[in-house]
Short mmCIF file of C-alpha atoms in Angstrom, two decimals:
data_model
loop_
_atom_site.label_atom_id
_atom_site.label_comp_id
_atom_site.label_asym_id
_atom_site.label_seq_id
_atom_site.Cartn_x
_atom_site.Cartn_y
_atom_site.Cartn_z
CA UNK A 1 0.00 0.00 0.00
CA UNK A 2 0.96 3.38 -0.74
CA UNK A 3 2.69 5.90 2.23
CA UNK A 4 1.28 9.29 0.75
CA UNK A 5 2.96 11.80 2.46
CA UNK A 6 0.54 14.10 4.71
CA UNK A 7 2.00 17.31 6.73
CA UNK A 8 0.22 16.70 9.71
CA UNK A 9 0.86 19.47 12.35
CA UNK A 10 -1.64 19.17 15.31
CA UNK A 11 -4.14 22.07 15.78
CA UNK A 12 -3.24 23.41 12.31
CA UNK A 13 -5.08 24.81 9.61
CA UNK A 14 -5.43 23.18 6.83
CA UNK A 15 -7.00 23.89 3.07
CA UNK A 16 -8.76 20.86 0.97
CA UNK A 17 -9.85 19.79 -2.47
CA UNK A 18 -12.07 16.49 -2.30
CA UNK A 19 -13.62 15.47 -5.77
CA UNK A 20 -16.30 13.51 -7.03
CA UNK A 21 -15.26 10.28 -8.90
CA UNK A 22 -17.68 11.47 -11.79
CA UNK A 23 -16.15 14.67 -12.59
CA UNK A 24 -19.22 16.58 -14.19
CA UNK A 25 -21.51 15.03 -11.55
CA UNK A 26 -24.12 17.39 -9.81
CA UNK A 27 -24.34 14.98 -6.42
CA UNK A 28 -23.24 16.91 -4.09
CA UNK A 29 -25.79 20.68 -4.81
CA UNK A 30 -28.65 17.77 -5.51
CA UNK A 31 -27.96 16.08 -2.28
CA UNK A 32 -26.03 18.50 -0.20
CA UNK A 33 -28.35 18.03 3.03
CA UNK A 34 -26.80 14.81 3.08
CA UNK A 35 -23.44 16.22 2.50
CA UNK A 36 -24.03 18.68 5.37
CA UNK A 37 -25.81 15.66 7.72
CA UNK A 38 -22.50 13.74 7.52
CA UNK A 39 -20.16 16.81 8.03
CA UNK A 40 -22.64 17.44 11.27
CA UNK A 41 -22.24 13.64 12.22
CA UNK A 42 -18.62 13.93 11.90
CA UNK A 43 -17.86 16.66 13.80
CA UNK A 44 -20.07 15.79 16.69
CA UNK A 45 -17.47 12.66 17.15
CA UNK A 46 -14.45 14.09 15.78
CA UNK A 47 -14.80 18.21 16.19
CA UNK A 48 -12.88 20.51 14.09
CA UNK A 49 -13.84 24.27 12.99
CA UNK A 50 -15.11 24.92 9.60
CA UNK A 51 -13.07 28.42 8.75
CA UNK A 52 -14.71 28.31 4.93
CA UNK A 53 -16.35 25.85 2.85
CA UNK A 54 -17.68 25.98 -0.68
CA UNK A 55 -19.85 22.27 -1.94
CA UNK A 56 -19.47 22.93 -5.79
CA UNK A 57 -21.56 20.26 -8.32
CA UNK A 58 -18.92 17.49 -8.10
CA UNK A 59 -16.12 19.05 -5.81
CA UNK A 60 -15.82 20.98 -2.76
CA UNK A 61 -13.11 23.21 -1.07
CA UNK A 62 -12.84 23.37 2.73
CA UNK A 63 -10.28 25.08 5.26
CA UNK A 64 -10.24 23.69 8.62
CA UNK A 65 -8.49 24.15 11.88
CA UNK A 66 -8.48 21.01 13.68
CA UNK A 67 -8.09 20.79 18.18
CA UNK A 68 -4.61 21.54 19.38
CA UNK A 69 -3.68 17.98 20.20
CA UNK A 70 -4.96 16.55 16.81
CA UNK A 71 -3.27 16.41 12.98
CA UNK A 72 -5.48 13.37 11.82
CA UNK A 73 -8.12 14.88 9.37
CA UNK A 74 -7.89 11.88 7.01
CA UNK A 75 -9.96 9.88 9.07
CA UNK A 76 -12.19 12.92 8.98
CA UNK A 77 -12.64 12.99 5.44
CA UNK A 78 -13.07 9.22 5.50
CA UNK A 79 -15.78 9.54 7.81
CA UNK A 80 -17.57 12.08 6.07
CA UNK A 81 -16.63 10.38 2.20
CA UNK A 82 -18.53 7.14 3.87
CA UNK A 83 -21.60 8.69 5.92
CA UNK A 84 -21.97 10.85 2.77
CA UNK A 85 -22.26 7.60 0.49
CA UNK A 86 -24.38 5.56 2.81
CA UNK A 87 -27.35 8.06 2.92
CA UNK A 88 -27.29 7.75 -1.07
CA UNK A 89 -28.70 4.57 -2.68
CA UNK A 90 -26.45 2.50 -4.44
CA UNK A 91 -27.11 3.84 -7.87
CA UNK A 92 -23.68 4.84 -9.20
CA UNK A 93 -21.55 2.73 -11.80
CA UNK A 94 -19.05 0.57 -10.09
CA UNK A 95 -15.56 -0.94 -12.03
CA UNK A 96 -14.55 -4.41 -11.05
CA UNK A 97 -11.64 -3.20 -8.68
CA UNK A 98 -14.33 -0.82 -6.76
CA UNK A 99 -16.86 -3.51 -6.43
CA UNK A 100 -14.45 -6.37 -5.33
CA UNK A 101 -13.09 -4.42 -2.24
CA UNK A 102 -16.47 -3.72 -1.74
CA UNK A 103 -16.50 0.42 -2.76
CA UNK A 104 -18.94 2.82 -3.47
CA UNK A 105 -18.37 4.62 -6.61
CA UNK A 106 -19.23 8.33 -5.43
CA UNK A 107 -16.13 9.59 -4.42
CA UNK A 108 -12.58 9.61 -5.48
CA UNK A 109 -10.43 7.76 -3.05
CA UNK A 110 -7.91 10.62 -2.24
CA UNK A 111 -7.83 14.45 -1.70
CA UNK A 112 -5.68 17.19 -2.16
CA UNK A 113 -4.34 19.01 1.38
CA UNK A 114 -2.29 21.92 1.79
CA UNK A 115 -1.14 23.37 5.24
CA UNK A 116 -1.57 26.72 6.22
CA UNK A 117 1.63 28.68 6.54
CA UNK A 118 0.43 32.08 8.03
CA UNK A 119 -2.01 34.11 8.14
CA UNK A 120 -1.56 35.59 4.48
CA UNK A 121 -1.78 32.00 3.07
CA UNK A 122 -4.75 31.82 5.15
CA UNK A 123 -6.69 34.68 3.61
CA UNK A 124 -5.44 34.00 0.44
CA UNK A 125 -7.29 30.66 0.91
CA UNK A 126 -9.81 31.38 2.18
CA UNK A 127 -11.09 33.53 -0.33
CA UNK A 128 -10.44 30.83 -3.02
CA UNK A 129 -12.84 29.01 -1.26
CA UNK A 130 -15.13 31.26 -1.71
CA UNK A 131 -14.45 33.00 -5.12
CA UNK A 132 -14.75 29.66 -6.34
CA UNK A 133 -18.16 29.30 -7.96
CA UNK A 134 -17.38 32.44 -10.26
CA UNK A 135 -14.31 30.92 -11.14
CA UNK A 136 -16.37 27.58 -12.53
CA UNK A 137 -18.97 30.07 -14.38
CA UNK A 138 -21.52 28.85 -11.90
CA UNK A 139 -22.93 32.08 -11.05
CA UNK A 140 -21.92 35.69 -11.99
CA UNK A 141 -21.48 36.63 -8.12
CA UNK A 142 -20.49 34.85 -5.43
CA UNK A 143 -23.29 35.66 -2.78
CA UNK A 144 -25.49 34.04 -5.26
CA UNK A 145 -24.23 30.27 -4.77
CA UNK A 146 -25.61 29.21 -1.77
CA UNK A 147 -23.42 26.26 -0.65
CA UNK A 148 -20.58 28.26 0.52
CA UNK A 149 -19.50 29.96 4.16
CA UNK A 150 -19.64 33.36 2.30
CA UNK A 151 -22.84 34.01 3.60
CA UNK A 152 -21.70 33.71 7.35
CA UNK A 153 -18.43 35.83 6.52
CA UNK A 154 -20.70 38.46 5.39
CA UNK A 155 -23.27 38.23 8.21
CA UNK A 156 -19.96 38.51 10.37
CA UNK A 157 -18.82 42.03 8.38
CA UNK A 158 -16.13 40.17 7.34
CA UNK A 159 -17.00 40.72 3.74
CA UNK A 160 -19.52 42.79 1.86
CA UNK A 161 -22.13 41.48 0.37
CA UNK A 162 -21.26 42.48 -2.93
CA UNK A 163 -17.60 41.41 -2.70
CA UNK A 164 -16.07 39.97 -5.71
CA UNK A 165 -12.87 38.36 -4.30
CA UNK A 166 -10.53 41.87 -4.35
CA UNK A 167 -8.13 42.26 -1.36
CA UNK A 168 -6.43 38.80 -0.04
CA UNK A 169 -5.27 41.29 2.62
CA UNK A 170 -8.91 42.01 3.78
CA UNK A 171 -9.07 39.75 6.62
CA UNK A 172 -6.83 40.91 9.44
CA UNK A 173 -3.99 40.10 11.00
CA UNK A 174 -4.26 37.18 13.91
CA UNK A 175 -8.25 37.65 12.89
CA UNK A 176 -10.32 35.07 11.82
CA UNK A 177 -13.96 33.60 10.83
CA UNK A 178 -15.25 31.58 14.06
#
């Protein structure tokens, strides 16, 4: 078995890309109640803080910050890849290899991490996170996609509502979204 090498710093901050298997897919906006049951289930056992999330059609970015004496968000995203799937019936196309060690064929079996390096890297982030649906052409503005933390940023004054991703640098210093 593979060793994929993970920085794992406990109580860090960390960015995430986690991908549908079918790229083009619209799972996760059609059943994102699910998506956002499992998250809840997760975090109830194993708690972390959500500083920005955006659920896209058939990908979703996330930056957490996970408990001082804890680096394992793997088995986080395992957790939530698995309650995610088992709410869904077992409709999706499944090859050989995925059915024979007994797979689901929703998601695909790794994601992309990045550790947060300061708080520049942070903002910088975090608005990728949320700039992201007008990057994909989804909508024209971002406050109009509603699976995304931008709405709570802006109910926080952390944002306007009419902000279109200027100014990395608008989040300040040592501040963050709790």
């Amino acid at each position: 078995m593979p060793n994929y090498r993970r920085n794992r710093v406990p109580g860090g901050t960390y960015f995430f890309t986690v991908n549908l298997l079918e790229r083009g897919s619209t799972l996760l906006v059609s059943n994102v109640d699910a998506l956002r049951d499992a998250v809840r289930k997760v975090r109830a056992a194993r708690p972390f803080h959500i500083d920005a999330w955006v659920v896209l059609p058939d990908h979703m970015h996330a930056v957490w910050t996970l408990p001082p004496d804890d680096a394992d968000y793997s088995a986080r995203w395992k957790a939530i890849k698995i309650a995610f799937a088992k709410a869904l019936p077992k409709a999706e196309y499944l090859s050989p290899v995925r059915a024979g060690k007994g797979e689901r064929g929703i998601w695909q079996r790794r994601f992309w991490e990045h550790t947060i390096r300061n708080e520049q890297d942070y903002a910088a982030h975090v608005e990728y996170v949320h700039i992201n649906p007008v990057k994909h052409g989804l909508v024209a503005s971002v406050r109009d996609w509603p699976h995304s933390s931008f709405h709570r940023y802006v109910a926080l004054g952390v944002y306007a509502r009419d902000w279109a991703g200027q100014g990395v640098d608008e989040l300040p210093a040592g501040e963050r979204c709790a």
